Amino acid sequence: KQEVTQIPAALSVPEGENLVLNCSFTDSAIYNLQWFRQDPGKGLTSLLLIQSSQREQTSGRLNASLDKSSGRSTLYIAASQPGDSATYLCAVRRPPDKLIFGTGTRLQVFP
Amino acid sequence: GAVVSQHPSWVICKSGTSVKIECRSLDFQATTMFWYRQFPKQSLMLMATSNEGSKATYEQGVEKDKFLINHASLTLSTLTVTSAHPEDSSFYICSARPPGYEQYFGPGTRLTVT
């Protein structure tokens, strides 16, 4: 059974810090891994998607890496801003067509 | 592009009544739609997968007679919570997947059962 865990569960940092969010999964048989952002009471916004054959993806201040063999992914946020405050979820796509979500990291960036 | 809408965005109903939630893909056709449930401060849990024109596949532990899913067209799926009880109060999120692409998520529906 695929389990996805995220560490830390919550994080509070001052504006400007560089952050690393961690995601681990128990079964390496995945199609891809995706990072999402969720604001309180809202749906999901896709941030980055890494295919199983890829090592990393970048979008602006975000960089996500994937080490499938060790079952780990990290989301790096550079120069954090208060607007980055949200819950960050990782999810792995498992055959044939199922997303398994992680436990989430609640991020607060204060001015 | 790739917008998914849900209606209503929030609903309050009395215990024992049924409530229907709609999920629409606005600018693409989705052969597959998914329904998730999210309890406060918890992650999303897949409830069921629906393919247009066929019966939904429910995850283990999800009562198919309580959570009725209909995927009647390539742009619309509905989730009906029958005989709702307070423990069904949750945030319900749908997603839609066009062929060959990843899932696109709706904004969610907050259900409160009193």
PDB file of C-alpha atoms in Angstrom:
ATOM      1  CA  LYS A   1       0.000   0.000   0.000  1.00  0.00           C
ATOM      2  CA  GLN A   2       1.375   3.357  -1.056  1.00  0.00           C
ATOM      3  CA  GLU A   3       1.857   5.817   1.808  1.00  0.00           C
ATOM      4  CA  VAL A   4       2.937   9.405   1.341  1.00  0.00           C
ATOM      5  CA  THR A   5       4.357  11.408   4.227  1.00  0.00           C
ATOM      6  CA  GLN A   6       5.342  15.038   4.415  1.00  0.00           C
ATOM      7  CA  ILE A   7       7.741  16.665   6.830  1.00  0.00           C
ATOM      8  CA  PRO A   8       7.439  19.050   8.550  1.00  0.00           C
ATOM      9  CA  ALA A   9       3.705  19.118   9.238  1.00  0.00           C
ATOM     10  CA  ALA A  10       3.867  22.845   9.904  1.00  0.00           C
ATOM     11  CA  LEU A  11       6.434  25.537   9.362  1.00  0.00           C
ATOM     12  CA  SER A  12       6.541  29.212  10.331  1.00  0.00           C
ATOM     13  CA  VAL A  13       9.338  31.374   8.958  1.00  0.00           C
ATOM     14  CA  PRO A  14      10.168  35.037   8.449  1.00  0.00           C
ATOM     15  CA  GLU A  15       9.911  36.526   5.007  1.00  0.00           C
ATOM     16  CA  GLY A  16      12.958  36.056   2.795  1.00  0.00           C
ATOM     17  CA  GLU A  17      14.013  32.639   4.030  1.00  0.00           C
ATOM     18  CA  ASN A  18      14.699  29.753   1.682  1.00  0.00           C
ATOM     19  CA  LEU A  19      12.615  26.690   2.527  1.00  0.00           C
ATOM     20  CA  VAL A  20      12.717  22.969   1.923  1.00  0.00           C
ATOM     21  CA  LEU A  21       9.596  20.844   2.173  1.00  0.00           C
ATOM     22  CA  ASN A  22       9.982  17.090   2.180  1.00  0.00           C
ATOM     23  CA  CYS A  23       7.812  14.328   0.765  1.00  0.00           C
ATOM     24  CA  SER A  24       8.464  10.596   1.041  1.00  0.00           C
ATOM     25  CA  PHE A  25       6.606   7.666  -0.461  1.00  0.00           C
ATOM     26  CA  THR A  26       6.853   3.962   0.210  1.00  0.00           C
ATOM     27  CA  ASP A  27       6.332   2.453  -3.264  1.00  0.00           C
ATOM     28  CA  SER A  28       8.610   3.610  -6.074  1.00  0.00           C
ATOM     29  CA  ALA A  29       6.254   2.317  -8.796  1.00  0.00           C
ATOM     30  CA  ILE A  30       4.870   5.726  -9.681  1.00  0.00           C
ATOM     31  CA  TYR A  31       4.119   7.542 -12.928  1.00  0.00           C
ATOM     32  CA  ASN A  32       4.900  10.962 -11.549  1.00  0.00           C
ATOM     33  CA  LEU A  33       4.893  13.192  -8.487  1.00  0.00           C
ATOM     34  CA  GLN A  34       3.074  16.479  -8.219  1.00  0.00           C
ATOM     35  CA  TRP A  35       3.256  19.368  -5.774  1.00  0.00           C
ATOM     36  CA  PHE A  36       0.129  21.362  -5.051  1.00  0.00           C
ATOM     37  CA  ARG A  37      -0.742  24.438  -3.087  1.00  0.00           C
ATOM     38  CA  GLN A  38      -4.012  24.721  -1.169  1.00  0.00           C
ATOM     39  CA  ASP A  39      -5.261  27.932   0.394  1.00  0.00           C
ATOM     40  CA  PRO A  40      -7.704  27.627   3.333  1.00  0.00           C
ATOM     41  CA  GLY A  41     -11.113  26.449   2.183  1.00  0.00           C
ATOM     42  CA  LYS A  42     -10.035  26.344  -1.442  1.00  0.00           C
ATOM     43  CA  GLY A  43      -9.203  23.776  -4.076  1.00  0.00           C
ATOM     44  CA  LEU A  44      -5.787  22.762  -5.329  1.00  0.00           C
ATOM     45  CA  THR A  45      -3.364  24.671  -7.480  1.00  0.00           C
ATOM     46  CA  SER A  46      -0.794  22.551  -9.274  1.00  0.00           C
ATOM     47  CA  LEU A  47       2.729  23.912  -8.803  1.00  0.00           C
ATOM     48  CA  LEU A  48       5.084  21.396 -10.343  1.00  0.00           C
ATOM     49  CA  LEU A  49       4.850  17.940 -11.869  1.00  0.00           C
ATOM     50  CA  ILE A  50       7.856  15.646 -12.161  1.00  0.00           C
ATOM     51  CA  GLN A  51       7.644  12.581 -14.361  1.00  0.00           C
ATOM     52  CA  SER A  52       9.166   9.400 -12.963  1.00  0.00           C
ATOM     53  CA  SER A  53      12.029   9.659 -15.456  1.00  0.00           C
ATOM     54  CA  GLN A  54      12.897  13.210 -14.437  1.00  0.00           C
ATOM     55  CA  ARG A  55      15.042  14.453 -11.566  1.00  0.00           C
ATOM     56  CA  GLU A  56      13.727  17.963 -11.094  1.00  0.00           C
ATOM     57  CA  GLN A  57      11.425  20.722 -12.293  1.00  0.00           C
ATOM     58  CA  THR A  58      11.625  24.457 -11.797  1.00  0.00           C
ATOM     59  CA  SER A  59       9.077  27.240 -11.937  1.00  0.00           C
ATOM     60  CA  GLY A  60      10.075  30.698 -10.796  1.00  0.00           C
ATOM     61  CA  ARG A  61      11.112  30.540  -7.149  1.00  0.00           C
ATOM     62  CA  LEU A  62      10.078  26.891  -6.875  1.00  0.00           C
ATOM     63  CA  ASN A  63      12.245  23.880  -7.540  1.00  0.00           C
ATOM     64  CA  ALA A  64      11.140  20.304  -7.004  1.00  0.00           C
ATOM     65  CA  SER A  65      13.398  17.274  -7.088  1.00  0.00           C
ATOM     66  CA  LEU A  66      12.586  13.602  -7.283  1.00  0.00           C
ATOM     67  CA  ASP A  67      14.637  10.584  -6.217  1.00  0.00           C
ATOM     68  CA  LYS A  68      12.355   7.728  -7.119  1.00  0.00           C
ATOM     69  CA  SER A  69      14.672   4.969  -5.954  1.00  0.00           C
ATOM     70  CA  SER A  70      14.786   6.343  -2.430  1.00  0.00           C
ATOM     71  CA  GLY A  71      11.144   7.415  -2.458  1.00  0.00           C
ATOM     72  CA  ARG A  72      11.787  11.093  -1.803  1.00  0.00           C
ATOM     73  CA  SER A  73      10.956  14.476  -3.231  1.00  0.00           C
ATOM     74  CA  THR A  74      11.737  17.963  -2.033  1.00  0.00           C
ATOM     75  CA  LEU A  75      10.144  21.291  -2.813  1.00  0.00           C
ATOM     76  CA  TYR A  76      12.514  24.208  -2.509  1.00  0.00           C
ATOM     77  CA  ILE A  77      11.033  27.694  -2.151  1.00  0.00           C
ATOM     78  CA  ALA A  78      13.479  30.534  -2.587  1.00  0.00           C
ATOM     79  CA  ALA A  79      13.105  33.940  -0.937  1.00  0.00           C
ATOM     80  CA  SER A  80       9.788  33.139   0.719  1.00  0.00           C
ATOM     81  CA  GLN A  81       7.028  35.755   0.797  1.00  0.00           C
ATOM     82  CA  PRO A  82       3.883  36.145   2.944  1.00  0.00           C
ATOM     83  CA  GLY A  83       1.862  35.255  -0.140  1.00  0.00           C
ATOM     84  CA  ASP A  84       3.462  31.812  -0.069  1.00  0.00           C
ATOM     85  CA  SER A  85       1.525  31.006   3.111  1.00  0.00           C
ATOM     86  CA  ALA A  86      -0.649  27.980   2.368  1.00  0.00           C
ATOM     87  CA  THR A  87      -0.722  24.216   2.733  1.00  0.00           C
ATOM     88  CA  TYR A  88       1.558  22.359   0.362  1.00  0.00           C
ATOM     89  CA  LEU A  89       0.603  18.859  -0.718  1.00  0.00           C
ATOM     90  CA  CYS A  90       2.590  16.324  -2.658  1.00  0.00           C
ATOM     91  CA  ALA A  91       0.879  13.518  -4.516  1.00  0.00           C
ATOM     92  CA  VAL A  92       2.152  10.486  -6.376  1.00  0.00           C
ATOM     93  CA  ARG A  93       0.335   9.038  -9.358  1.00  0.00           C
ATOM     94  CA  ARG A  94       0.168   5.311  -9.017  1.00  0.00           C
ATOM     95  CA  PRO A  95      -0.797   2.859 -11.765  1.00  0.00           C
ATOM     96  CA  PRO A  96      -3.247   2.644 -13.288  1.00  0.00           C
ATOM     97  CA  ASP A  97      -4.713   6.078 -12.540  1.00  0.00           C
ATOM     98  CA  LYS A  98      -4.764   7.061  -8.901  1.00  0.00           C
ATOM     99  CA  LEU A  99      -3.354  10.036  -6.984  1.00  0.00           C
ATOM    100  CA  ILE A 100      -2.186   9.376  -3.442  1.00  0.00           C
ATOM    101  CA  PHE A 101      -1.814  12.552  -1.445  1.00  0.00           C
ATOM    102  CA  GLY A 102       0.604  13.298   1.325  1.00  0.00           C
ATOM    103  CA  THR A 103      -0.259  14.589   4.753  1.00  0.00           C
ATOM    104  CA  GLY A 104       0.597  18.192   3.852  1.00  0.00           C
ATOM    105  CA  THR A 105       2.844  20.932   5.199  1.00  0.00           C
ATOM    106  CA  ARG A 106       1.173  24.084   6.541  1.00  0.00           C
ATOM    107  CA  LEU A 107       3.448  27.009   5.785  1.00  0.00           C
ATOM    108  CA  GLN A 108       3.222  30.458   7.309  1.00  0.00           C
ATOM    109  CA  VAL A 109       5.546  33.202   6.166  1.00  0.00           C
ATOM    110  CA  PHE A 110       5.390  36.289   8.336  1.00  0.00           C
ATOM    111  CA  PRO A 111       6.579  39.775   7.364  1.00  0.00           C
TER     112      PRO A 111
ATOM    113  CA  GLY B   1      -7.730  26.598 -20.046  1.00  0.00           C
ATOM    114  CA  ALA B   2      -8.542  23.382 -18.154  1.00  0.00           C
ATOM    115  CA  VAL B   3     -11.064  24.838 -15.719  1.00  0.00           C
ATOM    116  CA  VAL B   4     -13.142  22.656 -13.437  1.00  0.00           C
ATOM    117  CA  SER B   5     -16.090  24.102 -11.564  1.00  0.00           C
ATOM    118  CA  GLN B   6     -18.144  22.800  -8.671  1.00  0.00           C
ATOM    119  CA  HIS B   7     -21.604  23.748  -7.556  1.00  0.00           C
ATOM    120  CA  PRO B   8     -22.524  24.639  -4.944  1.00  0.00           C
ATOM    121  CA  SER B   9     -19.417  26.015  -3.272  1.00  0.00           C
ATOM    122  CA  TRP B  10     -20.989  25.427   0.116  1.00  0.00           C
ATOM    123  CA  VAL B  11     -24.182  23.812   1.343  1.00  0.00           C
ATOM    124  CA  ILE B  12     -25.872  23.282   4.679  1.00  0.00           C
ATOM    125  CA  CYS B  13     -28.432  20.535   4.987  1.00  0.00           C
ATOM    126  CA  LYS B  14     -30.356  18.811   7.727  1.00  0.00           C
ATOM    127  CA  SER B  15     -29.531  15.329   8.899  1.00  0.00           C
ATOM    128  CA  GLY B  16     -31.361  12.697   6.882  1.00  0.00           C
ATOM    129  CA  THR B  17     -31.687  14.715   3.705  1.00  0.00           C
ATOM    130  CA  SER B  18     -29.791  14.231   0.446  1.00  0.00           C
ATOM    131  CA  VAL B  19     -27.572  16.738  -1.275  1.00  0.00           C
ATOM    132  CA  LYS B  20     -26.178  16.795  -4.804  1.00  0.00           C
ATOM    133  CA  ILE B  21     -22.836  18.293  -5.794  1.00  0.00           C
ATOM    134  CA  GLU B  22     -21.990  18.978  -9.437  1.00  0.00           C
ATOM    135  CA  CYS B  23     -18.579  18.904 -11.041  1.00  0.00           C
ATOM    136  CA  ARG B  24     -18.120  20.336 -14.522  1.00  0.00           C
ATOM    137  CA  SER B  25     -15.184  20.568 -16.870  1.00  0.00           C
ATOM    138  CA  LEU B  26     -15.758  23.897 -18.590  1.00  0.00           C
ATOM    139  CA  ASP B  27     -13.379  23.851 -21.539  1.00  0.00           C
ATOM    140  CA  PHE B  28     -12.443  20.237 -22.098  1.00  0.00           C
ATOM    141  CA  GLN B  29     -13.970  16.799 -22.189  1.00  0.00           C
ATOM    142  CA  ALA B  30     -13.122  14.529 -19.301  1.00  0.00           C
ATOM    143  CA  THR B  31     -13.451  10.814 -19.779  1.00  0.00           C
ATOM    144  CA  THR B  32     -12.511  10.323 -16.150  1.00  0.00           C
ATOM    145  CA  MET B  33     -13.528  12.277 -13.080  1.00  0.00           C
ATOM    146  CA  PHE B  34     -12.535  11.756  -9.475  1.00  0.00           C
ATOM    147  CA  TRP B  35     -14.159  12.605  -6.170  1.00  0.00           C
ATOM    148  CA  TYR B  36     -12.124  13.322  -3.042  1.00  0.00           C
ATOM    149  CA  ARG B  37     -13.039  14.080   0.545  1.00  0.00           C
ATOM    150  CA  GLN B  38     -10.975  16.212   2.885  1.00  0.00           C
ATOM    151  CA  PHE B  39     -11.601  16.466   6.629  1.00  0.00           C
ATOM    152  CA  PRO B  40     -10.270  19.489   8.542  1.00  0.00           C
ATOM    153  CA  LYS B  41      -6.479  19.638   8.627  1.00  0.00           C
ATOM    154  CA  GLN B  42      -6.233  16.342   6.798  1.00  0.00           C
ATOM    155  CA  SER B  43      -5.188  15.460   3.297  1.00  0.00           C
ATOM    156  CA  LEU B  44      -7.372  14.496   0.354  1.00  0.00           C
ATOM    157  CA  MET B  45      -8.688  10.969   0.254  1.00  0.00           C
ATOM    158  CA  LEU B  46      -9.940   9.501  -2.999  1.00  0.00           C
ATOM    159  CA  MET B  47     -13.541   8.349  -2.726  1.00  0.00           C
ATOM    160  CA  ALA B  48     -14.271   7.115  -6.216  1.00  0.00           C
ATOM    161  CA  THR B  49     -13.290   7.223  -9.858  1.00  0.00           C
ATOM    162  CA  SER B  50     -15.949   7.651 -12.492  1.00  0.00           C
ATOM    163  CA  ASN B  51     -15.731   7.075 -16.217  1.00  0.00           C
ATOM    164  CA  GLU B  52     -18.310   8.550 -18.548  1.00  0.00           C
ATOM    165  CA  GLY B  53     -21.106   6.130 -19.245  1.00  0.00           C
ATOM    166  CA  SER B  54     -20.051   3.461 -16.771  1.00  0.00           C
ATOM    167  CA  LYS B  55     -20.373   2.759 -13.072  1.00  0.00           C
ATOM    168  CA  ALA B  56     -18.042   4.456 -10.652  1.00  0.00           C
ATOM    169  CA  THR B  57     -15.269   2.563  -8.921  1.00  0.00           C
ATOM    170  CA  TYR B  58     -15.305   3.188  -5.199  1.00  0.00           C
ATOM    171  CA  GLU B  59     -12.355   3.059  -2.847  1.00  0.00           C
ATOM    172  CA  GLN B  60     -12.348   0.618   0.009  1.00  0.00           C
ATOM    173  CA  GLY B  61     -14.463   1.838   2.895  1.00  0.00           C
ATOM    174  CA  VAL B  62     -16.612   4.219   0.827  1.00  0.00           C
ATOM    175  CA  GLU B  63     -20.276   3.248   0.780  1.00  0.00           C
ATOM    176  CA  LYS B  64     -21.482   3.295  -2.813  1.00  0.00           C
ATOM    177  CA  ASP B  65     -25.133   3.369  -1.753  1.00  0.00           C
ATOM    178  CA  LYS B  66     -24.526   6.450   0.336  1.00  0.00           C
ATOM    179  CA  PHE B  67     -22.349   8.357  -2.110  1.00  0.00           C
ATOM    180  CA  LEU B  68     -24.039   8.067  -5.491  1.00  0.00           C
ATOM    181  CA  ILE B  69     -21.897   9.123  -8.433  1.00  0.00           C
ATOM    182  CA  ASN B  70     -23.224   9.767 -11.902  1.00  0.00           C
ATOM    183  CA  HIS B  71     -20.994  10.650 -14.859  1.00  0.00           C
ATOM    184  CA  ALA B  72     -23.639  11.142 -17.507  1.00  0.00           C
ATOM    185  CA  SER B  73     -21.637  13.259 -19.940  1.00  0.00           C
ATOM    186  CA  LEU B  74     -18.038  14.087 -20.779  1.00  0.00           C
ATOM    187  CA  THR B  75     -18.317  17.374 -18.918  1.00  0.00           C
ATOM    188  CA  LEU B  76     -20.471  16.606 -15.897  1.00  0.00           C
ATOM    189  CA  SER B  77     -20.246  14.333 -12.887  1.00  0.00           C
ATOM    190  CA  THR B  78     -22.476  14.500  -9.842  1.00  0.00           C
ATOM    191  CA  LEU B  79     -22.025  13.257  -6.299  1.00  0.00           C
ATOM    192  CA  THR B  80     -25.154  12.745  -4.241  1.00  0.00           C
ATOM    193  CA  VAL B  81     -24.772  12.268  -0.513  1.00  0.00           C
ATOM    194  CA  THR B  82     -27.867  10.346   0.525  1.00  0.00           C
ATOM    195  CA  SER B  83     -29.336  10.460   4.019  1.00  0.00           C
ATOM    196  CA  ALA B  84     -26.580  12.781   5.139  1.00  0.00           C
ATOM    197  CA  HIS B  85     -25.397  12.741   8.736  1.00  0.00           C
ATOM    198  CA  PRO B  86     -23.146  15.154  10.659  1.00  0.00           C
ATOM    199  CA  GLU B  87     -20.156  12.839  10.154  1.00  0.00           C
ATOM    200  CA  ASP B  88     -20.522  13.408   6.402  1.00  0.00           C
ATOM    201  CA  SER B  89     -19.664  17.068   6.919  1.00  0.00           C
ATOM    202  CA  SER B  90     -16.501  17.609   4.947  1.00  0.00           C
ATOM    203  CA  PHE B  91     -14.866  19.375   2.024  1.00  0.00           C
ATOM    204  CA  TYR B  92     -15.579  17.530  -1.216  1.00  0.00           C
ATOM    205  CA  ILE B  93     -13.272  18.144  -4.179  1.00  0.00           C
ATOM    206  CA  CYS B  94     -13.640  16.781  -7.676  1.00  0.00           C
ATOM    207  CA  SER B  95     -11.089  16.553 -10.428  1.00  0.00           C
ATOM    208  CA  ALA B  96     -11.356  15.888 -14.137  1.00  0.00           C
ATOM    209  CA  ARG B  97      -8.818  14.349 -16.441  1.00  0.00           C
ATOM    210  CA  PRO B  98      -8.787  14.797 -20.181  1.00  0.00           C
ATOM    211  CA  PRO B  99      -7.267  11.840 -22.039  1.00  0.00           C
ATOM    212  CA  GLY B 100      -3.492  11.855 -21.819  1.00  0.00           C
ATOM    213  CA  TYR B 101      -3.281  14.647 -19.300  1.00  0.00           C
ATOM    214  CA  GLU B 102      -3.158  15.047 -15.552  1.00  0.00           C
ATOM    215  CA  GLN B 103      -6.061  15.809 -13.247  1.00  0.00           C
ATOM    216  CA  TYR B 104      -7.452  19.311 -12.955  1.00  0.00           C
ATOM    217  CA  PHE B 105      -9.123  20.121  -9.661  1.00  0.00           C
ATOM    218  CA  GLY B 106     -12.309  21.961  -8.830  1.00  0.00           C
ATOM    219  CA  PRO B 107     -12.549  24.598  -6.087  1.00  0.00           C
ATOM    220  CA  GLY B 108     -14.319  22.266  -3.673  1.00  0.00           C
ATOM    221  CA  THR B 109     -17.697  22.146  -1.929  1.00  0.00           C
ATOM    222  CA  ARG B 110     -18.055  22.599   1.813  1.00  0.00           C
ATOM    223  CA  LEU B 111     -20.849  20.378   3.138  1.00  0.00           C
ATOM    224  CA  THR B 112     -22.203  20.950   6.633  1.00  0.00           C
ATOM    225  CA  VAL B 113     -24.852  18.587   7.952  1.00  0.00           C
ATOM    226  CA  THR B 114     -26.761  19.827  10.989  1.00  0.00           C
TER     227      THR B 114
END
